[in-house]
Coordinates of C-alpha atoms in Angstrom, one line a residue:
V1 CA -18.4 -11.9 -10.1
T2 CA -17.5 -8.2 -9.9
S3 CA -14.5 -6.4 -11.3
V4 CA -12.8 -3.5 -9.6
D5 CA -10.6 -1.6 -12.0
L6 CA -7.3 -0.5 -10.5
G7 CA -6.0 0.9 -13.7
V8 CA -2.3 1.5 -14.4
A9 CA 0.3 1.2 -11.6
A10 CA 2.5 4.2 -11.0
Y11 CA 5.9 2.5 -11.2
P12 CA 7.4 1.5 -14.6
Q13 CA 9.6 -1.6 -14.3
T14 CA 11.7 -0.7 -17.3
A15 CA 11.7 2.1 -19.8
G16 CA 8.3 2.2 -21.4
E17 CA 6.9 -0.7 -19.4
E18 CA 3.6 -0.4 -17.4
T19 CA 1.9 -2.6 -14.9
F20 CA -1.8 -3.2 -15.3
C21 CA -3.8 -4.6 -12.4
T22 CA -7.4 -5.7 -11.6
L23 CA -9.1 -7.3 -8.7
V24 CA -12.0 -9.7 -8.9
Q25 CA -14.1 -10.9 -5.9
S26 CA -15.9 -14.2 -6.2
D27 CA -18.7 -15.9 -4.3
V28 CA -16.3 -18.7 -3.6
E29 CA -13.4 -17.6 -1.4
G30 CA -10.0 -18.4 -2.8
E31 CA -11.5 -19.8 -6.1
M32 CA -8.9 -19.8 -8.9
L33 CA -9.6 -17.4 -11.7
T34 CA -7.9 -17.0 -15.1
Y35 CA -7.1 -13.4 -16.2
T36 CA -6.3 -12.8 -19.9
F37 CA -4.7 -9.4 -20.5
M38 CA -5.3 -8.4 -24.1
W39 CA -2.9 -5.6 -25.2
G40 CA -4.5 -4.5 -28.5
D41 CA -1.2 -4.7 -30.4
E42 CA 0.5 -7.6 -32.1
T43 CA 2.0 -9.0 -29.0
P44 CA 0.6 -12.2 -27.4
D45 CA -2.0 -12.0 -24.6
T46 CA -0.7 -12.4 -21.1
I47 CA -2.4 -15.1 -19.0
V48 CA -2.3 -14.9 -15.2
K49 CA -3.9 -17.3 -12.7
K50 CA -4.9 -15.9 -9.3
P51 CA -7.3 -16.8 -6.6
A52 CA -10.4 -14.6 -6.2
G53 CA -9.7 -11.6 -4.0
S54 CA -6.0 -11.4 -5.0
L55 CA -4.6 -8.7 -7.1
A56 CA -3.8 -9.9 -10.7
C57 CA -1.2 -7.8 -12.5
A58 CA 0.7 -8.0 -15.9
D59 CA 3.5 -5.9 -17.4
H60 CA 3.5 -4.7 -20.9
M61 CA 5.6 -2.3 -23.1
F62 CA 3.8 -0.7 -26.0
C63 CA 6.9 -0.8 -28.3
G64 CA 6.4 -3.9 -30.4
A65 CA 7.3 -4.8 -33.9
A66 CA 4.3 -2.9 -35.3
S67 CA 5.1 0.3 -33.4
A68 CA 6.6 3.4 -34.8
T69 CA 10.1 4.5 -34.0
C70 CA 10.7 5.7 -30.4
G71 CA 9.3 9.2 -29.9
G72 CA 5.9 8.7 -31.7
T73 CA 2.6 7.4 -30.2
V74 CA 0.6 4.2 -30.6
P75 CA -2.9 3.4 -29.6
R76 CA -3.1 1.7 -26.2
K77 CA -6.3 -0.3 -25.5
V78 CA -5.9 -2.9 -22.8
R79 CA -8.7 -5.3 -21.9
V80 CA -8.7 -8.1 -19.4
L81 CA -11.0 -11.1 -19.6
V82 CA -11.7 -12.9 -16.2
E83 CA -12.9 -16.5 -16.4
K84 CA -13.7 -19.3 -14.0
D85 CA -14.6 -22.9 -14.8
G86 CA -18.2 -23.3 -15.8
C87 CA -19.1 -19.6 -16.1
D88 CA -19.1 -16.9 -18.8
G89 CA -16.1 -14.5 -18.5
V90 CA -16.2 -10.9 -17.5
E91 CA -14.4 -8.4 -19.7
R92 CA -13.0 -5.0 -18.5
V93 CA -11.3 -2.1 -20.3
L94 CA -8.2 -1.0 -18.3
A95 CA -6.9 1.7 -20.8
N96 CA -8.0 3.3 -24.0
E97 CA -5.8 6.1 -25.2
D98 CA -2.7 7.0 -27.2
V99 CA 0.6 6.4 -25.4
A100 CA 4.1 7.6 -26.2
V101 CA 6.3 4.8 -27.8
C102 CA 9.3 3.9 -25.6
P103 CA 9.1 6.8 -23.2
P104 CA 12.3 7.2 -21.1
L105 CA 12.6 5.5 -17.8
N106 CA 11.1 7.7 -15.1
F107 CA 12.1 6.2 -11.7
V108 CA 9.4 7.1 -9.2
G109 CA 11.0 6.5 -5.9
N110 CA 13.0 7.6 -2.9
V111 CA 16.4 9.1 -3.7
K112 CA 17.6 7.0 -0.7
Q113 CA 20.1 4.4 -1.8
F114 CA 21.3 1.2 -0.1
V115 CA 24.5 -0.7 -0.1
V116 CA 24.7 -4.5 -0.3
E117 CA 28.1 -6.1 -0.2
Q118 CA 30.1 -9.1 1.1
E119 CA 33.5 -9.3 3.0
D120 CA 36.2 -6.9 1.8
G121 CA 33.7 -5.1 -0.5
K122 CA 33.1 -8.0 -2.8
N123 CA 29.8 -8.0 -4.8
R124 CA 29.1 -4.4 -3.7
R125 CA 26.1 -2.7 -5.3
T126 CA 24.5 0.7 -4.4
V127 CA 20.9 0.7 -5.4
P128 CA 17.3 1.6 -4.5
A129 CA 14.8 -0.7 -2.9
V130 CA 12.2 -2.6 -4.9
E131 CA 9.0 -0.5 -4.9
R132 CA 5.3 -1.1 -5.6
A133 CA 2.1 0.7 -4.7
M134 CA 1.0 -1.9 -2.0
T135 CA 2.0 -3.1 1.4
A136 CA 4.8 -5.6 2.0
D137 CA 2.3 -8.2 3.1
D138 CA 0.3 -7.7 -0.2
F139 CA 3.4 -7.8 -2.3
Y140 CA 4.5 -11.1 -0.7
D141 CA 1.1 -12.4 -2.0
Y142 CA 1.1 -15.5 0.2
Y143 CA -1.1 -18.4 -0.9
S144 CA -0.5 -22.1 -1.7
Y145 CA 2.1 -22.1 1.1
S146 CA 4.2 -19.8 -1.1
S147 CA 5.2 -16.2 -1.9
H148 CA 4.3 -14.8 -5.4
T149 CA 6.4 -11.7 -5.9
G150 CA 7.6 -12.7 -9.3
F151 CA 11.2 -13.0 -8.1
E152 CA 10.9 -16.7 -7.1
A153 CA 12.9 -19.3 -8.8
A154 CA 13.7 -23.0 -8.3
E155 CA 16.7 -23.9 -6.2
T156 CA 17.3 -20.2 -5.5
S157 CA 17.3 -18.0 -2.4
V158 CA 16.2 -14.4 -3.0
M159 CA 16.6 -11.2 -0.9
F160 CA 15.6 -7.6 -1.4
L161 CA 14.6 -4.4 0.3
Y162 CA 11.0 -3.3 -0.4
R163 CA 9.3 0.1 -0.1
D164 CA 5.5 0.7 -0.3
L165 CA 4.9 3.7 -2.6
T166 CA 1.6 4.4 -0.8
N167 CA 3.5 4.8 2.5
P168 CA 7.0 5.8 1.4
T169 CA 8.6 5.7 4.8
H170 CA 7.8 2.0 5.2
L171 CA 10.8 0.0 4.4
S172 CA 10.8 -3.8 4.5
F173 CA 13.3 -6.7 4.0
F174 CA 12.2 -9.9 2.1
W175 CA 14.1 -13.2 2.2
F176 CA 12.6 -16.4 0.7
H177 CA 13.7 -19.5 -1.2
G178 CA 12.3 -21.7 -4.0
V179 CA 9.1 -21.4 -6.0
D180 CA 5.5 -22.5 -5.9
E181 CA 4.8 -25.7 -7.7
G182 CA 2.5 -24.0 -10.3
F183 CA 5.4 -21.7 -11.4
G184 CA 8.5 -23.9 -11.3
S185 CA 9.9 -27.2 -10.1
Q186 CA 11.3 -27.0 -6.5
G187 CA 12.4 -30.2 -4.9
S188 CA 12.9 -31.0 -1.3
A189 CA 15.0 -28.3 0.4
R190 CA 16.5 -27.2 3.7
V191 CA 17.9 -23.7 4.6
D192 CA 19.1 -22.1 7.8
G193 CA 19.6 -18.4 8.1
L194 CA 20.5 -15.6 10.6
V195 CA 20.1 -11.8 10.4
T196 CA 21.9 -9.7 13.0
G197 CA 22.0 -6.0 13.4
V198 CA 18.2 -5.7 12.9
P199 CA 17.1 -2.1 13.8
S200 CA 14.8 -1.7 16.8
G201 CA 11.1 -1.4 15.9
T202 CA 11.3 -3.9 13.1
T203 CA 8.4 -6.4 13.0
I204 CA 7.7 -9.6 11.3
V205 CA 4.9 -9.1 8.7
Q206 CA 5.0 -12.4 6.9
R207 CA 6.0 -15.9 7.8
D208 CA 6.2 -18.5 5.2
D209 CA 4.9 -20.7 6.8
H210 CA 4.9 -20.5 10.6
P211 CA 6.8 -19.1 13.6
G212 CA 9.0 -22.2 13.9
E213 CA 10.7 -21.3 10.6
W214 CA 11.1 -17.4 10.7
E215 CA 11.4 -16.1 14.3
W216 CA 13.2 -13.8 16.7
T217 CA 16.2 -15.4 18.5
T218 CA 18.9 -14.6 21.0
S219 CA 21.2 -17.2 19.4
T220 CA 23.8 -16.4 16.8
T221 CA 23.9 -20.1 15.7
L222 CA 22.3 -20.6 12.3
G223 CA 19.0 -22.5 12.6
E224 CA 18.6 -22.0 16.3
L225 CA 15.4 -20.1 17.1
T226 CA 14.5 -19.1 20.7
G227 CA 11.3 -17.1 20.0
T228 CA 12.6 -13.8 21.5
G229 CA 15.7 -11.7 21.0
P230 CA 17.3 -9.1 18.8
H231 CA 18.2 -11.3 15.9
L232 CA 16.1 -13.0 13.1
G233 CA 16.5 -16.7 12.6
G234 CA 15.3 -18.9 9.8
R235 CA 15.0 -22.7 9.8
W236 CA 13.2 -23.7 6.7
T237 CA 12.2 -27.1 5.3
F238 CA 10.1 -27.2 2.2
N239 CA 9.1 -29.1 -1.0
K240 CA 7.2 -27.9 -4.1
N241 CA 6.7 -24.4 -2.7
T242 CA 8.6 -21.5 -1.1
D243 CA 9.7 -20.8 2.5
G244 CA 10.8 -17.5 3.9
G245 CA 9.4 -14.3 5.3
A246 CA 9.4 -10.5 5.5
V247 CA 10.0 -7.9 8.1
A248 CA 8.9 -4.2 8.1
G249 CA 9.8 -1.1 10.0
L250 CA 13.4 -0.6 8.9
P251 CA 14.2 3.1 9.2
I252 CA 14.6 5.0 5.9
N253 CA 16.7 7.9 7.2
E254 CA 18.7 6.3 10.1
N255 CA 22.0 4.4 10.2
W256 CA 21.9 0.7 10.6
E257 CA 23.6 -2.4 9.2
M258 CA 22.3 -5.9 9.0
K259 CA 24.5 -9.0 8.6
I260 CA 22.8 -11.9 6.8
Q261 CA 24.2 -15.4 6.9
T262 CA 22.9 -18.6 5.4
N263 CA 23.5 -22.3 5.2
F264 CA 22.1 -24.1 2.1
I265 CA 21.7 -27.6 3.4
E266 CA 19.7 -29.1 0.6
G267 CA 17.8 -28.2 -2.6
I268 CA 19.0 -24.5 -2.8
D269 CA 22.3 -23.6 -4.5
K270 CA 22.0 -20.0 -5.7
W271 CA 21.7 -16.7 -3.7
F272 CA 20.6 -13.4 -5.3
F273 CA 19.9 -9.9 -4.1
Y274 CA 17.3 -8.0 -6.2
F275 CA 17.0 -4.2 -6.8
G276 CA 14.4 -1.6 -7.7
D277 CA 16.2 0.0 -10.6
G278 CA 15.6 -2.8 -13.1
S279 CA 19.3 -3.9 -13.1
A280 CA 20.3 -7.6 -13.0
P281 CA 20.3 -9.1 -9.5
Q282 CA 23.6 -9.6 -7.7
A283 CA 24.7 -13.1 -7.2
M284 CA 26.0 -13.7 -3.6
N285 CA 28.5 -16.2 -2.2
A286 CA 26.6 -18.3 0.3
A287 CA 29.8 -19.1 2.2
E288 CA 30.2 -15.5 3.3
P289 CA 27.9 -13.0 5.1
V290 CA 26.0 -10.3 3.2
Y291 CA 26.0 -6.8 4.7
L292 CA 23.1 -4.4 4.1
H293 CA 23.0 -0.7 5.1
P294 CA 21.8 2.8 3.9
V295 CA 24.2 5.0 2.0
V296 CA 25.5 8.3 3.3
T297 CA 23.1 10.7 1.5
S298 CA 22.5 14.4 1.5
V299 CA 18.9 15.7 1.7
D300 CA 18.6 19.3 0.5
L301 CA 15.9 21.1 2.5
G302 CA 16.4 24.3 0.5
V303 CA 15.1 27.6 1.9
A304 CA 13.2 27.7 5.1
A305 CA 9.8 29.5 4.9
Y306 CA 10.4 31.9 7.9
P307 CA 12.8 34.9 7.5
Q308 CA 14.4 35.8 10.9
T309 CA 14.8 39.5 10.2
A310 CA 13.9 41.7 7.3
G311 CA 15.6 40.3 4.3
E312 CA 17.2 37.4 6.2
E313 CA 16.6 33.8 5.2
T314 CA 17.5 30.5 6.8
F315 CA 19.0 27.7 4.7
C316 CA 19.1 24.1 6.0
T317 CA 20.5 20.7 4.9
L318 CA 20.5 17.3 6.5
V319 CA 23.2 14.6 6.0
Q320 CA 23.1 11.0 7.2
S321 CA 26.3 9.3 8.0
D322 CA 27.3 5.6 8.5
V323 CA 28.6 6.6 11.9
E324 CA 25.8 7.7 14.3
G325 CA 26.5 11.1 15.8
E326 CA 29.7 11.6 13.7
M327 CA 30.6 15.3 13.7
L328 CA 30.5 17.0 10.3
T329 CA 31.5 20.4 9.1
Y330 CA 29.1 22.3 6.8
T331 CA 30.5 25.2 4.8
F332 CA 27.7 27.4 3.4
M333 CA 29.0 29.2 0.3
W334 CA 26.8 32.2 -0.5

């Protein structure tokens, strides 16, 4: 059993919170391991169960009852104990240093914002995508016929945009329902879904569980999957686990709008959209479509490096609009 220390993830989930991860390979593929994250303060240990070869992560904020007031420092010593049945555990130190207490939230992410809304602007939110330092496929964390992003919940359908911090131009869309049996109680369920307006170049990167449930389609009838076409269709039947999928390749800096429709036939009665800024998820009305698109944003490119004549400089800026090719007037005020 060997431990590969991945240290501290770059993205704080809330102010002062950090994500600690470790990866253990085992001689037995998929063997279930128990990870005990020991924080070195007065807060309880965090226990995570993951199969060998899967990334095990836990979040912690070093701002407990025994900490000083915000603005000081506290010792931070994080250890993780990895155990499997019948064997001695392996212990690893993930951090050993002083850390500021309750540092302010430092959002590490794209300034690009996205709008999610329903008919007539209802339930409208303008927010960033969920972000982690891993691929969409890795974040989906598919095993036991289920996703394991941490957003799963029984009798609940979840959507969100996702950006890989190691490849910031890679934007994905996740949509799944229910929860794995080991993390909640999900009964028998059936859900149909349809996504239209999918940008060209988008690819399916995760099916939970097979092409007959999350597939391209030419039909705009919910639950009707043809195998090819410009739309994405879902026809999910599941019990004691999740069903859903993810697509990647959505353009970060282009204009597009996806329309998402669903029919909760059985076992699912809540619909939420999650965001990357730590705010509460937005509850959606399943009787109406959800619309998802980028915001009109301005990207300041500043001063170009090459002067055209002596003393002359070139200044540039780029603006994206909801209407492709729409003519804009730029007034440069010197």
